[in-house]
PDB file of C-alpha atoms in Angstrom:
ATOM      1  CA  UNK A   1       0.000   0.000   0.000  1.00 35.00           C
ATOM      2  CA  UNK A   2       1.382   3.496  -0.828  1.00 42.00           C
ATOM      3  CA  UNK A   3       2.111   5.867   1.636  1.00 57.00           C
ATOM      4  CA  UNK A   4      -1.067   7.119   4.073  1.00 64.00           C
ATOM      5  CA  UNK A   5      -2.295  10.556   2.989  1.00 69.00           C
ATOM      6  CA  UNK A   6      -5.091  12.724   2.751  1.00 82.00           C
ATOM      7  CA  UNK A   7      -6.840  10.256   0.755  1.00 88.00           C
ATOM      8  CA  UNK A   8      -9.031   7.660   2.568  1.00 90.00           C
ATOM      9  CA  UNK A   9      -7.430   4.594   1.828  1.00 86.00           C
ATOM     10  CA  UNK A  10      -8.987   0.552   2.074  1.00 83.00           C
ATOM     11  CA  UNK A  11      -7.201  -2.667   3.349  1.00 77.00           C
ATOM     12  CA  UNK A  12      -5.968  -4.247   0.457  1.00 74.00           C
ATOM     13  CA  UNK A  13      -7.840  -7.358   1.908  1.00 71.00           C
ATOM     14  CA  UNK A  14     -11.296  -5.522   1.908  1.00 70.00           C
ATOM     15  CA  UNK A  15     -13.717  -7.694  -0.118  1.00 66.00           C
ATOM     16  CA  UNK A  16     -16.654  -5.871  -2.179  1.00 67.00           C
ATOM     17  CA  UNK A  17     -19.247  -6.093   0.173  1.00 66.00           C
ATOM     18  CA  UNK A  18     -18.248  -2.296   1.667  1.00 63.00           C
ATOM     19  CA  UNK A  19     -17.787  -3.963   4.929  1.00 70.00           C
ATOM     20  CA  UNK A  20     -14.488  -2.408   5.475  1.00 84.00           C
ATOM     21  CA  UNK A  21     -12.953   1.057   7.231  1.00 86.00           C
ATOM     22  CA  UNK A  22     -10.759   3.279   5.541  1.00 90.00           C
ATOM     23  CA  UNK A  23      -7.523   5.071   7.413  1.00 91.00           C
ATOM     24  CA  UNK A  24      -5.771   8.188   6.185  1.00 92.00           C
ATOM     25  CA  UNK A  25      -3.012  10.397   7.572  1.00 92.00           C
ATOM     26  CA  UNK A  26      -3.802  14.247   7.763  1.00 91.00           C
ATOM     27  CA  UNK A  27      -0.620  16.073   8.502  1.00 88.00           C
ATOM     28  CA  UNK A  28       0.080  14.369  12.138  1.00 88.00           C
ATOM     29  CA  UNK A  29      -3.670  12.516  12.618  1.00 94.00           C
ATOM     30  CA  UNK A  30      -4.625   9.315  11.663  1.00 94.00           C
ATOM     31  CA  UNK A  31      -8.285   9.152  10.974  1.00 94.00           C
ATOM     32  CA  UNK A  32     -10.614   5.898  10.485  1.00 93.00           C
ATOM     33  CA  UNK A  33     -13.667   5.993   9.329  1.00 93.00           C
ATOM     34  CA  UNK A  34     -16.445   3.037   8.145  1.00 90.00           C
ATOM     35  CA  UNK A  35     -16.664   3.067   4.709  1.00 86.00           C
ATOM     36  CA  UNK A  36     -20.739   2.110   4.821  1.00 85.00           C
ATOM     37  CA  UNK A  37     -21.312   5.031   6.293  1.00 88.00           C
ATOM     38  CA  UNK A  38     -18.383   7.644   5.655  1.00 87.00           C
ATOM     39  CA  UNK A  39     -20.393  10.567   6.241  1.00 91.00           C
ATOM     40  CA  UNK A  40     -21.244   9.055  10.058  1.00 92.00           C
ATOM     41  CA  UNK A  41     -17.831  10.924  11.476  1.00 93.00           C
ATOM     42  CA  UNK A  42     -14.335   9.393  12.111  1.00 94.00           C
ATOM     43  CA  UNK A  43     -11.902   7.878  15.076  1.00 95.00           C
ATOM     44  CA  UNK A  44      -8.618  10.087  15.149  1.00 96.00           C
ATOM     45  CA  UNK A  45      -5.843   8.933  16.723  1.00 96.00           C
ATOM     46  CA  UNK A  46      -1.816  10.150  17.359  1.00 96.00           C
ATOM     47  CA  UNK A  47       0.952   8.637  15.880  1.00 92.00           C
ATOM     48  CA  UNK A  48       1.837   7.281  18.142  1.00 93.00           C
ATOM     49  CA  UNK A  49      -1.903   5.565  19.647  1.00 94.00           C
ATOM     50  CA  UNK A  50      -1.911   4.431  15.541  1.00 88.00           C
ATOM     51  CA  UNK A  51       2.050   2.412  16.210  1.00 87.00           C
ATOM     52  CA  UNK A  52       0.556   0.766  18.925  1.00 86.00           C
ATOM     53  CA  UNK A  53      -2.614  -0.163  17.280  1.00 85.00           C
ATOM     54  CA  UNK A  54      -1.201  -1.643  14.561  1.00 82.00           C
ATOM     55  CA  UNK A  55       1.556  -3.702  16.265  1.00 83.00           C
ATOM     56  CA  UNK A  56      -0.851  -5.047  17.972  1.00 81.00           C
ATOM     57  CA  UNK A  57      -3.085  -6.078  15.105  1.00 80.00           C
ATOM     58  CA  UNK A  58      -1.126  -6.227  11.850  1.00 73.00           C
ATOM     59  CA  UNK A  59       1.037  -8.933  10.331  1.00 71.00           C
ATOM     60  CA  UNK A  60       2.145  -7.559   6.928  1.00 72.00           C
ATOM     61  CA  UNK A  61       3.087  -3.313   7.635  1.00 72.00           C
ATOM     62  CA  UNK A  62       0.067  -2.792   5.407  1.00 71.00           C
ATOM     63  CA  UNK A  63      -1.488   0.202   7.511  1.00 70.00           C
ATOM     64  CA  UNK A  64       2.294   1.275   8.914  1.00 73.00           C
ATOM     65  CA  UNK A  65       3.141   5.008   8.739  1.00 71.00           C
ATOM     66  CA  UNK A  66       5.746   6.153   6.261  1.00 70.00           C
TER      67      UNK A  66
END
Protein backbone atom coordinates (compact mmCIF):
# COMPACT_ATOMS: atom_id res chain seq x y z
CA UNK A 1 0.00 0.00 0.00
CA UNK A 2 1.38 3.50 -0.83
CA UNK A 3 2.11 5.87 1.64
CA UNK A 4 -1.07 7.12 4.07
CA UNK A 5 -2.29 10.56 2.99
CA UNK A 6 -5.09 12.72 2.75
CA UNK A 7 -6.84 10.26 0.75
CA UNK A 8 -9.03 7.66 2.57
CA UNK A 9 -7.43 4.59 1.83
CA UNK A 10 -8.99 0.55 2.07
CA UNK A 11 -7.20 -2.67 3.35
CA UNK A 12 -5.97 -4.25 0.46
CA UNK A 13 -7.84 -7.36 1.91
CA UNK A 14 -11.30 -5.52 1.91
CA UNK A 15 -13.72 -7.69 -0.12
CA UNK A 16 -16.65 -5.87 -2.18
CA UNK A 17 -19.25 -6.09 0.17
CA UNK A 18 -18.25 -2.30 1.67
CA UNK A 19 -17.79 -3.96 4.93
CA UNK A 20 -14.49 -2.41 5.48
CA UNK A 21 -12.95 1.06 7.23
CA UNK A 22 -10.76 3.28 5.54
CA UNK A 23 -7.52 5.07 7.41
CA UNK A 24 -5.77 8.19 6.18
CA UNK A 25 -3.01 10.40 7.57
CA UNK A 26 -3.80 14.25 7.76
CA UNK A 27 -0.62 16.07 8.50
CA UNK A 28 0.08 14.37 12.14
CA UNK A 29 -3.67 12.52 12.62
CA UNK A 30 -4.62 9.31 11.66
CA UNK A 31 -8.28 9.15 10.97
CA UNK A 32 -10.61 5.90 10.49
CA UNK A 33 -13.67 5.99 9.33
CA UNK A 34 -16.45 3.04 8.14
CA UNK A 35 -16.66 3.07 4.71
CA UNK A 36 -20.74 2.11 4.82
CA UNK A 37 -21.31 5.03 6.29
CA UNK A 38 -18.38 7.64 5.66
CA UNK A 39 -20.39 10.57 6.24
CA UNK A 40 -21.24 9.05 10.06
CA UNK A 41 -17.83 10.92 11.48
CA UNK A 42 -14.33 9.39 12.11
CA UNK A 43 -11.90 7.88 15.08
CA UNK A 44 -8.62 10.09 15.15
CA UNK A 45 -5.84 8.93 16.72
CA UNK A 46 -1.82 10.15 17.36
CA UNK A 47 0.95 8.64 15.88
CA UNK A 48 1.84 7.28 18.14
CA UNK A 49 -1.90 5.56 19.65
CA UNK A 50 -1.91 4.43 15.54
CA UNK A 51 2.05 2.41 16.21
CA UNK A 52 0.56 0.77 18.93
CA UNK A 53 -2.61 -0.16 17.28
CA UNK A 54 -1.20 -1.64 14.56
CA UNK A 55 1.56 -3.70 16.27
CA UNK A 56 -0.85 -5.05 17.97
CA UNK A 57 -3.08 -6.08 15.10
CA UNK A 58 -1.13 -6.23 11.85
CA UNK A 59 1.04 -8.93 10.33
CA UNK A 60 2.15 -7.56 6.93
CA UNK A 61 3.09 -3.31 7.64
CA UNK A 62 0.07 -2.79 5.41
CA UNK A 63 -1.49 0.20 7.51
CA UNK A 64 2.29 1.28 8.91
CA UNK A 65 3.14 5.01 8.74
CA UNK A 66 5.75 6.15 6.26
Amino acid sequence: MAALNERWHKPTRSGTNGQCVEVRLVEDVVEVRNSNSPNSGSVRFTRSEWATFIDAVDLDGEFRLP
